[in-house]
Amino acid sequence: MPPSVQTAVRRASPAALDAFPDLFLDYCTDFDAVSDFYAGDWQADAAARRPADRGVLADTLLDQNERWGLGAATRRHIETLRDPESVAIVTGQQMGLFTGPLYTIYKTITTLQLTEEWAAQTGRPVVPVFWVEGEDHDFEEIATAHVLHRNEVVPLSYEPEVEDNPGAVGRLALTDAIHEGLDRLDEVLPPSDFKPGVMERVRAAYRPGTRIEDAFAQLMRSLFEDEGLVFVNPDDARLKAL
């Protein structure tokens, strides 16, 4: 882990970002306006007291993370979630091509640092969790990455033949079209001592036949394999039933 850094937390209203539909804003800040559409207010005290089956959660996370290369530290963190005193710090992102924008990595590092800080401050077990947004329906958004090459931004694209509305894009299996993006990434990444290892990890994750959500999670796991980061894919009936 990199050394801990000084952090500051600032609260911002979603409305201040001017980027969300009214339904989302009402759900976050004026639940009475949309209460007919939902089973309960997520901010109500009763929601916090609602019992959670931590056993089912942990068992599901073990199954999911086994697919992506479950390390010892991640296993320990998943088992920790069975403890009713444990809490989680959760970040997440859509499954961008080859991990997507760099802020995905920054968010993950920040979560790992906050996990250490909050555990030290509270004395409670704290687990870092990454939410893999596999149910996103915007294929174009996750199918392009950008790399700096000789002071230019070079786009890398995955362009298979897909339906106009493929549904949850995380479920889509990669096709042979992924090779073009992999070869282009290998071409534009500058030579370094780290490049062979990076490309080995990327190619190991992004293989034809692998689902997009699994490729993303496997690559992210390989980048943070010693940190105990727990990945969760919400597109799982066992989690939806909790």
CSV table of N, CA and C in Angstrom, one decimal, residues 133-239:
chain,number,residue,atom,x,y,z
A,133,GLU,N,-20.1,-2.5,-11.8
A,133,GLU,CA,-21.5,-2.1,-12.3
A,133,GLU,C,-21.7,-2.9,-13.6
A,134,GLY,N,-22.0,-4.2,-13.5
A,134,GLY,CA,-22.2,-5.1,-14.6
A,134,GLY,C,-23.5,-4.9,-15.3
A,135,GLU,N,-24.5,-4.2,-14.7
A,135,GLU,CA,-25.8,-4.1,-15.2
A,135,GLU,C,-26.0,-2.9,-16.1
A,136,ASP,N,-24.9,-2.1,-16.3
A,136,ASP,CA,-24.9,-0.9,-17.1
A,136,ASP,C,-25.3,-1.3,-18.5
A,137,HIS,N,-26.1,-0.5,-19.2
A,137,HIS,CA,-26.6,-0.8,-20.5
A,137,HIS,C,-26.0,0.0,-21.6
A,138,ASP,N,-25.0,0.9,-21.3
A,138,ASP,CA,-24.4,1.8,-22.3
A,138,ASP,C,-23.1,1.1,-22.8
A,139,PHE,N,-23.3,0.3,-23.8
A,139,PHE,CA,-22.1,-0.4,-24.4
A,139,PHE,C,-21.0,0.6,-24.9
A,140,GLU,N,-21.4,1.6,-25.6
A,140,GLU,CA,-20.4,2.5,-26.2
A,140,GLU,C,-19.6,3.2,-25.1
A,141,GLU,N,-20.2,3.4,-23.9
A,141,GLU,CA,-19.4,4.1,-22.9
A,141,GLU,C,-18.3,3.3,-22.3
A,142,ILE,N,-18.5,1.9,-22.3
A,142,ILE,CA,-17.5,1.1,-21.7
A,142,ILE,C,-16.6,0.4,-22.7
A,143,ALA,N,-16.8,0.7,-24.0
A,143,ALA,CA,-16.1,0.0,-25.1
A,143,ALA,C,-14.9,0.7,-25.6
A,144,THR,N,-14.5,1.9,-25.0
A,144,THR,CA,-13.4,2.7,-25.5
A,144,THR,C,-12.6,3.1,-24.3
A,145,ALA,N,-11.2,3.0,-24.5
A,145,ALA,CA,-10.3,3.5,-23.5
A,145,ALA,C,-9.4,4.5,-24.2
A,146,HIS,N,-8.6,5.3,-23.5
A,146,HIS,CA,-7.7,6.3,-24.1
A,146,HIS,C,-6.4,6.2,-23.4
A,147,VAL,N,-5.3,6.3,-24.2
A,147,VAL,CA,-4.0,6.2,-23.7
A,147,VAL,C,-3.1,7.3,-24.2
A,148,LEU,N,-2.3,7.9,-23.4
A,148,LEU,CA,-1.4,8.9,-23.8
A,148,LEU,C,-0.2,8.3,-24.6
A,149,HIS,N,0.1,8.8,-25.8
A,149,HIS,CA,1.2,8.3,-26.6
A,149,HIS,C,1.8,9.5,-27.3
A,150,ARG,N,3.1,9.8,-27.0
A,150,ARG,CA,3.8,10.9,-27.6
A,150,ARG,C,3.0,12.2,-27.5
A,151,ASN,N,2.5,12.5,-26.4
A,151,ASN,CA,1.7,13.7,-26.1
A,151,ASN,C,0.4,13.8,-26.8
A,152,GLU,N,-0.1,12.7,-27.3
A,152,GLU,CA,-1.4,12.6,-27.9
A,152,GLU,C,-2.3,11.6,-27.2
A,153,VAL,N,-3.6,11.9,-27.2
A,153,VAL,CA,-4.5,10.9,-26.6
A,153,VAL,C,-5.0,10.0,-27.7
A,154,VAL,N,-4.7,8.7,-27.5
A,154,VAL,CA,-5.0,7.7,-28.5
A,154,VAL,C,-6.2,6.9,-28.1
A,155,PRO,N,-7.3,6.8,-28.8
A,155,PRO,CA,-8.4,6.0,-28.4
A,155,PRO,C,-8.2,4.5,-28.8
A,156,LEU,N,-8.6,3.6,-27.9
A,156,LEU,CA,-8.6,2.2,-28.1
A,156,LEU,C,-10.0,1.7,-28.0
A,157,SER,N,-10.5,0.9,-29.0
A,157,SER,CA,-11.9,0.6,-29.0
A,157,SER,C,-12.0,-0.9,-29.1
A,158,TYR,N,-13.1,-1.4,-28.5
A,158,TYR,CA,-13.6,-2.8,-28.7
A,158,TYR,C,-14.8,-2.7,-29.6
A,159,GLU,N,-14.8,-3.2,-30.8
A,159,GLU,CA,-15.9,-3.0,-31.7
A,159,GLU,C,-16.4,-4.3,-32.3
A,160,PRO,N,-17.1,-5.1,-31.4
A,160,PRO,CA,-17.7,-6.3,-32.0
A,160,PRO,C,-19.1,-6.0,-32.6
A,161,GLU,N,-19.7,-6.9,-33.2
A,161,GLU,CA,-21.1,-6.7,-33.7
A,161,GLU,C,-22.0,-7.0,-32.5
A,162,VAL,N,-22.7,-6.0,-32.1
A,162,VAL,CA,-23.7,-6.1,-30.9
A,162,VAL,C,-25.0,-5.5,-31.3
A,163,GLU,N,-26.1,-5.9,-30.6
A,163,GLU,CA,-27.4,-5.4,-30.9
A,163,GLU,C,-27.4,-3.9,-30.4
A,164,ASP,N,-28.4,-3.2,-31.0
A,164,ASP,CA,-28.5,-1.8,-30.6
A,164,ASP,C,-28.7,-1.6,-29.1
A,165,ASN,N,-29.5,-2.5,-28.5
A,165,ASN,CA,-29.7,-2.5,-27.0
A,165,ASN,C,-29.4,-3.9,-26.5
A,166,PRO,N,-28.1,-4.2,-26.2
A,166,PRO,CA,-27.7,-5.5,-25.7
A,166,PRO,C,-28.2,-5.9,-24.3
A,167,GLY,N,-28.7,-4.9,-23.6
A,167,GLY,CA,-29.1,-5.2,-22.2
A,167,GLY,C,-27.9,-5.0,-21.3
A,168,ALA,N,-27.8,-5.7,-20.2
A,168,ALA,CA,-26.7,-5.6,-19.3
A,168,ALA,C,-25.4,-6.0,-20.0
A,169,VAL,N,-24.5,-5.0,-20.2
A,169,VAL,CA,-23.3,-5.2,-21.1
A,169,VAL,C,-22.3,-6.1,-20.3
A,170,GLY,N,-22.4,-6.2,-19.0
A,170,GLY,CA,-21.4,-7.0,-18.3
A,170,GLY,C,-21.6,-8.5,-18.7
A,171,ARG,N,-22.8,-8.9,-19.1
A,171,ARG,CA,-23.0,-10.3,-19.4
A,171,ARG,C,-22.5,-10.7,-20.8
A,172,LEU,N,-22.1,-9.7,-21.6
A,172,LEU,CA,-21.7,-10.0,-23.0
A,172,LEU,C,-20.3,-10.7,-22.9
A,173,ALA,N,-20.1,-11.7,-23.8
A,173,ALA,CA,-18.8,-12.4,-23.9
A,173,ALA,C,-18.0,-11.7,-24.9
A,174,LEU,N,-16.7,-11.5,-24.6
A,174,LEU,CA,-15.8,-10.9,-25.5
A,174,LEU,C,-15.6,-11.8,-26.8
A,175,THR,N,-15.5,-11.1,-27.9
A,175,THR,CA,-15.3,-11.9,-29.2
A,175,THR,C,-13.8,-11.7,-29.6
A,176,ASP,N,-13.5,-12.2,-30.8
A,176,ASP,CA,-12.1,-12.1,-31.3
A,176,ASP,C,-11.8,-10.6,-31.6
A,177,ALA,N,-12.8,-9.8,-31.6
A,177,ALA,CA,-12.5,-8.4,-31.9
A,177,ALA,C,-11.7,-7.7,-30.8
A,178,ILE,N,-11.6,-8.3,-29.6
A,178,ILE,CA,-10.8,-7.8,-28.6
A,178,ILE,C,-9.3,-7.8,-28.9
A,179,HIS,N,-8.9,-8.6,-29.8
A,179,HIS,CA,-7.5,-8.7,-30.1
A,179,HIS,C,-7.0,-7.4,-30.7
A,180,GLU,N,-7.8,-6.7,-31.5
A,180,GLU,CA,-7.4,-5.5,-32.1
A,180,GLU,C,-7.1,-4.4,-31.1
A,181,GLY,N,-7.9,-4.3,-30.1
A,181,GLY,CA,-7.7,-3.4,-29.0
A,181,GLY,C,-6.4,-3.7,-28.2
A,182,LEU,N,-6.3,-5.0,-27.9
A,182,LEU,CA,-5.1,-5.5,-27.2
A,182,LEU,C,-3.8,-5.2,-27.9
A,183,ASP,N,-3.8,-5.5,-29.2
A,183,ASP,CA,-2.6,-5.2,-30.0
A,183,ASP,C,-2.3,-3.7,-30.1
A,184,ARG,N,-3.3,-2.9,-30.2
A,184,ARG,CA,-3.1,-1.4,-30.2
A,184,ARG,C,-2.6,-0.9,-28.9
A,185,LEU,N,-3.1,-1.5,-27.8
A,185,LEU,CA,-2.6,-1.1,-26.5
A,185,LEU,C,-1.1,-1.4,-26.4
A,186,ASP,N,-0.8,-2.6,-26.8
A,186,ASP,CA,0.6,-3.0,-26.8
A,186,ASP,C,1.5,-2.1,-27.6
A,187,GLU,N,0.9,-1.6,-28.7
A,187,GLU,CA,1.7,-0.8,-29.6
A,187,GLU,C,1.9,0.6,-29.1
A,188,VAL,N,1.0,1.2,-28.4
A,188,VAL,CA,1.1,2.6,-28.0
A,188,VAL,C,1.6,2.8,-26.5
A,189,LEU,N,1.6,1.7,-25.7
A,189,LEU,CA,2.2,1.9,-24.4
A,189,LEU,C,3.7,2.0,-24.5
A,190,PRO,N,4.3,3.0,-23.9
A,190,PRO,CA,5.8,3.2,-24.0
A,190,PRO,C,6.5,2.1,-23.4
A,191,PRO,N,7.7,1.8,-23.9
A,191,PRO,CA,8.6,0.7,-23.3
A,191,PRO,C,8.9,1.1,-21.9
A,192,SER,N,8.9,0.1,-21.0
A,192,SER,CA,9.3,0.3,-19.6
A,192,SER,C,9.5,-1.1,-19.0
A,193,ASP,N,10.1,-1.1,-17.8
A,193,ASP,CA,10.3,-2.3,-17.1
A,193,ASP,C,9.0,-3.0,-16.7
A,194,PHE,N,7.9,-2.1,-16.6
A,194,PHE,CA,6.6,-2.6,-16.2
A,194,PHE,C,5.7,-3.1,-17.3
A,195,LYS,N,6.0,-2.7,-18.5
A,195,LYS,CA,5.1,-2.9,-19.6
A,195,LYS,C,4.8,-4.4,-19.9
A,196,PRO,N,5.8,-5.3,-19.9
A,196,PRO,CA,5.6,-6.7,-20.1
A,196,PRO,C,4.6,-7.3,-19.1
A,197,GLY,N,4.8,-7.0,-17.8
A,197,GLY,CA,3.9,-7.5,-16.8
A,197,GLY,C,2.5,-6.9,-16.9
A,198,VAL,N,2.4,-5.7,-17.3
A,198,VAL,CA,1.0,-5.1,-17.5
A,198,VAL,C,0.3,-5.7,-18.6
A,199,MET,N,1.0,-5.9,-19.7
A,199,MET,CA,0.3,-6.5,-20.9
A,199,MET,C,0.0,-8.0,-20.6
A,200,GLU,N,0.8,-8.6,-19.9
A,200,GLU,CA,0.5,-10.0,-19.5
A,200,GLU,C,-0.8,-10.1,-18.7
A,201,ARG,N,-1.0,-9.2,-17.8
A,201,ARG,CA,-2.2,-9.2,-17.0
A,201,ARG,C,-3.4,-8.8,-17.8
A,202,VAL,N,-3.3,-7.8,-18.7
A,202,VAL,CA,-4.4,-7.4,-19.5
A,202,VAL,C,-4.8,-8.5,-20.5
A,203,ARG,N,-3.9,-9.1,-21.1
A,203,ARG,CA,-4.2,-10.2,-22.1
A,203,ARG,C,-4.8,-11.4,-21.3
A,204,ALA,N,-4.3,-11.7,-20.1
A,204,ALA,CA,-4.9,-12.8,-19.4
A,204,ALA,C,-6.3,-12.6,-19.0
A,205,ALA,N,-6.7,-11.3,-18.8
A,205,ALA,CA,-8.1,-11.0,-18.4
A,205,ALA,C,-9.0,-10.9,-19.6
A,206,TYR,N,-8.5,-10.2,-20.6
A,206,TYR,CA,-9.4,-9.9,-21.8
A,206,TYR,C,-9.2,-10.9,-22.9
A,207,ARG,N,-9.9,-12.1,-22.7
A,207,ARG,CA,-9.8,-13.2,-23.7
A,207,ARG,C,-11.1,-13.4,-24.3
A,208,PRO,N,-11.2,-13.8,-25.6
A,208,PRO,CA,-12.4,-14.1,-26.2
A,208,PRO,C,-13.2,-15.2,-25.4
A,209,GLY,N,-14.5,-15.0,-25.3
A,209,GLY,CA,-15.3,-16.0,-24.5
A,209,GLY,C,-15.5,-15.6,-23.1
A,210,THR,N,-14.7,-14.6,-22.6
A,210,THR,CA,-14.8,-14.2,-21.2
A,210,THR,C,-15.8,-13.0,-21.2
A,211,ARG,N,-16.7,-13.1,-20.2
A,211,ARG,CA,-17.7,-12.0,-20.1
A,211,ARG,C,-17.0,-10.7,-19.7
A,212,ILE,N,-17.5,-9.6,-20.2
A,212,ILE,CA,-16.9,-8.3,-19.9
A,212,ILE,C,-16.7,-8.0,-18.5
A,213,GLU,N,-17.8,-8.3,-17.7
A,213,GLU,CA,-17.7,-8.0,-16.2
A,213,GLU,C,-16.6,-8.9,-15.6
A,214,ASP,N,-16.4,-10.1,-16.1
A,214,ASP,CA,-15.3,-11.0,-15.5
A,214,ASP,C,-14.0,-10.5,-15.9
A,215,ALA,N,-13.8,-10.0,-17.1
A,215,ALA,CA,-12.5,-9.5,-17.6
A,215,ALA,C,-12.1,-8.3,-16.8
A,216,PHE,N,-13.0,-7.4,-16.6
A,216,PHE,CA,-12.7,-6.2,-15.8
A,216,PHE,C,-12.3,-6.5,-14.4
A,217,ALA,N,-13.1,-7.4,-13.7
A,217,ALA,CA,-12.9,-7.7,-12.3
A,217,ALA,C,-11.6,-8.5,-12.2
A,218,GLN,N,-11.3,-9.4,-13.2
A,218,GLN,CA,-10.0,-10.1,-13.1
A,218,GLN,C,-8.8,-9.2,-13.2
A,219,LEU,N,-8.9,-8.2,-14.1
A,219,LEU,CA,-7.7,-7.3,-14.3
A,219,LEU,C,-7.6,-6.4,-13.1
A,220,MET,N,-8.7,-5.9,-12.6
A,220,MET,CA,-8.6,-5.0,-11.4
A,220,MET,C,-8.1,-5.8,-10.2
A,221,ARG,N,-8.5,-7.1,-10.0
A,221,ARG,CA,-8.0,-7.9,-9.0
A,221,ARG,C,-6.6,-8.1,-9.1
A,222,SER,N,-6.0,-8.3,-10.3
A,222,SER,CA,-4.6,-8.6,-10.4
A,222,SER,C,-3.8,-7.3,-10.1
A,223,LEU,N,-4.4,-6.2,-10.3
A,223,LEU,CA,-3.6,-4.9,-10.0
A,223,LEU,C,-3.6,-4.7,-8.5
A,224,PHE,N,-4.5,-5.2,-7.7
A,224,PHE,CA,-4.6,-5.0,-6.3
A,224,PHE,C,-4.7,-6.3,-5.5
A,225,GLU,N,-4.0,-7.3,-6.0
A,225,GLU,CA,-4.2,-8.6,-5.4
A,225,GLU,C,-3.7,-8.8,-4.0
A,226,ASP,N,-2.8,-7.9,-3.6
A,226,ASP,CA,-2.3,-8.0,-2.2
A,226,ASP,C,-3.0,-7.2,-1.2
A,227,GLU,N,-4.0,-6.4,-1.6
A,227,GLU,CA,-4.7,-5.4,-0.8
A,227,GLU,C,-6.0,-6.0,-0.2
A,228,GLY,N,-6.4,-7.1,-0.6
A,228,GLY,CA,-7.7,-7.7,0.0
A,228,GLY,C,-8.9,-7.0,-0.5
A,229,LEU,N,-8.9,-6.4,-1.6
A,229,LEU,CA,-10.0,-5.7,-2.2
A,229,LEU,C,-11.1,-6.8,-2.6
A,230,VAL,N,-12.3,-6.5,-2.1
A,230,VAL,CA,-13.4,-7.4,-2.4
A,230,VAL,C,-14.3,-6.9,-3.5
A,231,PHE,N,-14.5,-7.7,-4.6
A,231,PHE,CA,-15.3,-7.2,-5.7
A,231,PHE,C,-16.7,-7.8,-5.6
A,232,VAL,N,-17.7,-7.0,-5.9
A,232,VAL,CA,-19.1,-7.5,-5.9
A,232,VAL,C,-19.8,-7.2,-7.2
A,233,ASN,N,-20.4,-8.1,-7.8
A,233,ASN,CA,-21.2,-7.9,-9.0
A,233,ASN,C,-22.7,-8.0,-8.6
A,234,PRO,N,-23.4,-6.9,-8.6
A,234,PRO,CA,-24.8,-6.8,-8.2
A,234,PRO,C,-25.7,-7.7,-9.0
A,235,ASP,N,-25.3,-8.1,-10.2
A,235,ASP,CA,-26.1,-8.8,-11.1
A,235,ASP,C,-26.1,-10.3,-10.7
A,236,ASP,N,-26.7,-10.5,-9.5
A,236,ASP,CA,-26.7,-11.9,-8.9
A,236,ASP,C,-28.0,-12.0,-8.1
A,237,ALA,N,-28.8,-13.0,-8.4
A,237,ALA,CA,-30.1,-13.2,-7.8
A,237,ALA,C,-30.0,-13.3,-6.3
A,238,ARG,N,-28.9,-13.9,-5.8
A,238,ARG,CA,-28.7,-14.1,-4.4
A,238,ARG,C,-28.6,-12.7,-3.7
A,239,LEU,N,-27.9,-11.8,-4.3
A,239,LEU,CA,-27.8,-10.5,-3.7
A,239,LEU,C,-29.1,-9.7,-3.8
